[in-house]
PDB file of C-alpha atoms in Angstrom:
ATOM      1  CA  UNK A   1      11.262   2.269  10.508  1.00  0.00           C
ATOM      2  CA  UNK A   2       7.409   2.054  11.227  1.00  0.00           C
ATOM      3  CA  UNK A   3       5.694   2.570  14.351  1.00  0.00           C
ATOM      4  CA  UNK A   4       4.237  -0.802  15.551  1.00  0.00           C
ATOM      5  CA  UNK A   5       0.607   0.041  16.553  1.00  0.00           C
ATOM      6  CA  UNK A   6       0.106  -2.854  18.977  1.00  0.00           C
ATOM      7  CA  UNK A   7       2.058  -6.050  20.223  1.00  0.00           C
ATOM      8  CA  UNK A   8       1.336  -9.949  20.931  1.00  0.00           C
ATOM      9  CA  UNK A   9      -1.814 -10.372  18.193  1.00  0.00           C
ATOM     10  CA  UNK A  10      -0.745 -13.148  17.028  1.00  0.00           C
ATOM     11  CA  UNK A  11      -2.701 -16.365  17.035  1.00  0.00           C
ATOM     12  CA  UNK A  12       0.071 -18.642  17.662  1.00  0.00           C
ATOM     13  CA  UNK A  13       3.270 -18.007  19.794  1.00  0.00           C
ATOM     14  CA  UNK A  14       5.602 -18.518  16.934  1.00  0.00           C
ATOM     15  CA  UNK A  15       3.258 -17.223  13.916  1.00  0.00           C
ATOM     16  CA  UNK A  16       5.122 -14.228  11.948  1.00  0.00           C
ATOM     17  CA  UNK A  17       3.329 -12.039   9.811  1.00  0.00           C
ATOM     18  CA  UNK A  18       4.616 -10.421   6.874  1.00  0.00           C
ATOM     19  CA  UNK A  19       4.345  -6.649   5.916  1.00  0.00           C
ATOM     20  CA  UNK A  20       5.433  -5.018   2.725  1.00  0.00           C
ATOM     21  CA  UNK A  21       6.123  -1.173   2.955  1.00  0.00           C
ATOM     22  CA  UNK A  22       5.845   0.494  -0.629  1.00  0.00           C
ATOM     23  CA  UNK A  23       8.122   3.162  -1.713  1.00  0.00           C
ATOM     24  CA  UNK A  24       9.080   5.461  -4.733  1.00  0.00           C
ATOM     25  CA  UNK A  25      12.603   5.200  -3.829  1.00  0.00           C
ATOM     26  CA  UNK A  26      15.184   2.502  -4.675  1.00  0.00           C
ATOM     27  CA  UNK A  27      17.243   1.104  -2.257  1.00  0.00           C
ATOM     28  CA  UNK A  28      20.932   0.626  -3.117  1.00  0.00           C
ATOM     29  CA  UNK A  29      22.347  -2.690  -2.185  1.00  0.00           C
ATOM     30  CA  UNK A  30      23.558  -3.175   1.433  1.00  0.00           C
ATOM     31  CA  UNK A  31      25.397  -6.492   0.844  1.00  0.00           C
ATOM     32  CA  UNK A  32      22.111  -8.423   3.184  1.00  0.00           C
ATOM     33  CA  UNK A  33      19.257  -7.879   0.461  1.00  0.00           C
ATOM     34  CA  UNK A  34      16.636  -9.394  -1.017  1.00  0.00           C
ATOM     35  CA  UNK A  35      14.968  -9.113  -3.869  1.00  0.00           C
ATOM     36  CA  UNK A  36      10.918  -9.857  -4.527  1.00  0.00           C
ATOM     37  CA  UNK A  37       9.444 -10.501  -8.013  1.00  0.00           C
ATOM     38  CA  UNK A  38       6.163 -12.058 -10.292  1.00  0.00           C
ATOM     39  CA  UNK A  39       6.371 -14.193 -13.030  1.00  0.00           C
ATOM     40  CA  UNK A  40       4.102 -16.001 -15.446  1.00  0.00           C
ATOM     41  CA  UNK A  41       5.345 -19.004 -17.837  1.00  0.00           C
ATOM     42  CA  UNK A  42       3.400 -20.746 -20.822  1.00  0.00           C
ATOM     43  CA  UNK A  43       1.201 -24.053 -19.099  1.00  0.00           C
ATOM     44  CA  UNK A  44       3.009 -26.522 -20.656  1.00  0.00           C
ATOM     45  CA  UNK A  45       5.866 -29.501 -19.336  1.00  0.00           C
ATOM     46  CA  UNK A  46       9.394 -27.795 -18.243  1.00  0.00           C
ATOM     47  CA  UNK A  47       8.044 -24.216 -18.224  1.00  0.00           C
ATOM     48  CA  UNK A  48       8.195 -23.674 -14.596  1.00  0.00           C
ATOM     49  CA  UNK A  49      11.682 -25.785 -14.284  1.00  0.00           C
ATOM     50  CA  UNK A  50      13.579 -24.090 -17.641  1.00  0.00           C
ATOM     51  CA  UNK A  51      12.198 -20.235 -15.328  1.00  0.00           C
ATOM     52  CA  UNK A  52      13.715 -21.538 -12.566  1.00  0.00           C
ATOM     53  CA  UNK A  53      17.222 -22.781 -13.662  1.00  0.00           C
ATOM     54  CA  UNK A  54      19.102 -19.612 -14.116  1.00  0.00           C
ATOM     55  CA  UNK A  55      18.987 -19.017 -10.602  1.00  0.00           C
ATOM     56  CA  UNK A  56      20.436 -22.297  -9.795  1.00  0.00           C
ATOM     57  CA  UNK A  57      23.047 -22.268 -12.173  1.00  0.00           C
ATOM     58  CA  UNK A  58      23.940 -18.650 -11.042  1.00  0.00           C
ATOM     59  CA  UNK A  59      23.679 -19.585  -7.279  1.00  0.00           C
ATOM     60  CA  UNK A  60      21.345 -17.159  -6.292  1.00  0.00           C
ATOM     61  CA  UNK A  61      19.164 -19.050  -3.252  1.00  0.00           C
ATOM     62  CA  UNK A  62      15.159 -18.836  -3.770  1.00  0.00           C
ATOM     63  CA  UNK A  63      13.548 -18.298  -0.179  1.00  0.00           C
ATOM     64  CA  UNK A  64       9.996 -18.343  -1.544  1.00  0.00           C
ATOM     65  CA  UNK A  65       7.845 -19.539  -4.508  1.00  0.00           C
ATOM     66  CA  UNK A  66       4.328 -19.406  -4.279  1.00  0.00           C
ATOM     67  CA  UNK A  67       1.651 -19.447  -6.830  1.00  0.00           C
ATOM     68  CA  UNK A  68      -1.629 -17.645  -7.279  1.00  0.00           C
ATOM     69  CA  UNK A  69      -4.064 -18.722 -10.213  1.00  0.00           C
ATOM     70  CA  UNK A  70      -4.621 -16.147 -12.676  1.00  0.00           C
ATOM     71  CA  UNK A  71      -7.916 -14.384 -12.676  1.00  0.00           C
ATOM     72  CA  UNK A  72      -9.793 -15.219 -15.657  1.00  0.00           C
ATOM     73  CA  UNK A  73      -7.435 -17.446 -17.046  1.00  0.00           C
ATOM     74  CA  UNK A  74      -7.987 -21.127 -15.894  1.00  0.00           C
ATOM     75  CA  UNK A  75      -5.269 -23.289 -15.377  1.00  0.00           C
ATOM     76  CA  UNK A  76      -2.835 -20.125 -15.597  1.00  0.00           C
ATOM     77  CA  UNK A  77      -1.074 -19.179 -12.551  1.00  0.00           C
ATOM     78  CA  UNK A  78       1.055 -16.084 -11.479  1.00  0.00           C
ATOM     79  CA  UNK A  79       4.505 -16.863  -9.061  1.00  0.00           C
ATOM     80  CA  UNK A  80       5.812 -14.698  -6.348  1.00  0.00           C
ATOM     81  CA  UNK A  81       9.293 -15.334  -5.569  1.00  0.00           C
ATOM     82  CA  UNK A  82      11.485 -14.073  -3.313  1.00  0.00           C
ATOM     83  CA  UNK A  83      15.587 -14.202  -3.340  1.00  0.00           C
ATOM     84  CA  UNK A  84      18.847 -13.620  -1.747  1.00  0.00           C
ATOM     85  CA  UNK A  85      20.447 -10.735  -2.970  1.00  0.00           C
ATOM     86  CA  UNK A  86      19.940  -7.125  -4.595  1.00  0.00           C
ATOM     87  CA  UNK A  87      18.480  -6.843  -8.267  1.00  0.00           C
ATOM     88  CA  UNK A  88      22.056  -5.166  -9.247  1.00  0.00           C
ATOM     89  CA  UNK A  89      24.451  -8.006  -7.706  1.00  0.00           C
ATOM     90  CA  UNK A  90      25.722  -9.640 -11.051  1.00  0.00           C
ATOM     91  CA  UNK A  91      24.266 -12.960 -10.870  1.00  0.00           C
ATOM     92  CA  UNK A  92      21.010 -12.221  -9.617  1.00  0.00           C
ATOM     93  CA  UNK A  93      20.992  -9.260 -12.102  1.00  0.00           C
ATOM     94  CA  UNK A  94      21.956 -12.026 -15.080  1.00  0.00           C
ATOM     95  CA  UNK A  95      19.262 -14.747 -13.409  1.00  0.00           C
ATOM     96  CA  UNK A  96      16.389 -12.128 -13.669  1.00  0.00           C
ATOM     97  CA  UNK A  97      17.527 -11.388 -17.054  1.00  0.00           C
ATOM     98  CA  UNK A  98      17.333 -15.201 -18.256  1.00  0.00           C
ATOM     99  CA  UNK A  99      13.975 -15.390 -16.396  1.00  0.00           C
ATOM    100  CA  UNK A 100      12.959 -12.535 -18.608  1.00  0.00           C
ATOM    101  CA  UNK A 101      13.592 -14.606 -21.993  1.00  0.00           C
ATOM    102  CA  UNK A 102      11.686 -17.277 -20.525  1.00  0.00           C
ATOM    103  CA  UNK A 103       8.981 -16.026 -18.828  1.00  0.00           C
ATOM    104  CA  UNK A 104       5.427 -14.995 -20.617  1.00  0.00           C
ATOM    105  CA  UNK A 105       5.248 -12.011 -17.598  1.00  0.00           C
ATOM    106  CA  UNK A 106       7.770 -10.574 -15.234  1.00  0.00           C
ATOM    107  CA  UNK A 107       7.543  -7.950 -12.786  1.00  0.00           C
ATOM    108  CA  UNK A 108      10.536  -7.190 -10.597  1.00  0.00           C
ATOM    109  CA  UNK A 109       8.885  -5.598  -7.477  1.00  0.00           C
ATOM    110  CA  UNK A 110      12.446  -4.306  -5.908  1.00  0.00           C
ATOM    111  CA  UNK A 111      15.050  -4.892  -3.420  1.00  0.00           C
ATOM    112  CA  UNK A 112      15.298  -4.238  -0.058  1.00  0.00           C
ATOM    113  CA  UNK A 113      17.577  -5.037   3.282  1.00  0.00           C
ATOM    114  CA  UNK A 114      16.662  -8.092   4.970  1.00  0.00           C
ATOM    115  CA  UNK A 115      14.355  -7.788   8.039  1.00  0.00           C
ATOM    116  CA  UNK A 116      15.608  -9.060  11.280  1.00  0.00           C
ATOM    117  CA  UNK A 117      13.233 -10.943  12.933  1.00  0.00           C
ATOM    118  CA  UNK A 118      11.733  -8.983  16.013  1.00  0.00           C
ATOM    119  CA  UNK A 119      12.426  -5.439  14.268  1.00  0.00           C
TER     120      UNK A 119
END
């Protein structure tokens, strides 16, 4: 784990923050993962719904979509999403895959256990 540096500097009581710790290393799935990626799709009607479907129809549950224009590119925005589940598990393996056909950019940034809150 990481040292935590100092306590309580929150703003709010309730407010979490969220920290992303880089490594060379994969980690192999634990069976309580998830998985972070970016994606781009063509601006036009259905692009963002037809990315997104796979992981419906493979029941993998999306904890966080959020989009970030593109620099330099009006109108054209990047996604970060996060999932249940490990990059290898089967059918988040096959949703990522599908994304891939459908997607004008993907970048899977890895897997990794799920935090527990206060840890």
């Amino acid at each position: 784990g990481l040292e935590v540096l100092a306590k309580s500097i929150q703003d709010y009581h309730d407010n979490y923050t969220r920290f992303i710790v880089l490594s060379l290393n994969e980690h192999p799935p634990t069976g309580f993962d998830k998985t972070s990626l970016i994606f781009s799709v063509p601006n036009k009607p259905g692009a963002l719904y037809n990315a997104l479907e796979p992981f419906a129809l493979k029941n993998v549950n999306l904890t966080k979509i959020e989009s970030r224009p593109t620099r330099g590119k009006p109108w054209d925005y990047v996604f970060y999403m996060d999932m249940e589940g490990h990059k290898l598990d089967g059918n988040v393996k096959e949703a990522i895959s599908e994304l891939e056909a459908r997607a004008s950019f993907l970048k899977v940034l890895g897997s990794y256990p799920i935090a527990r809150r206060g840890s």
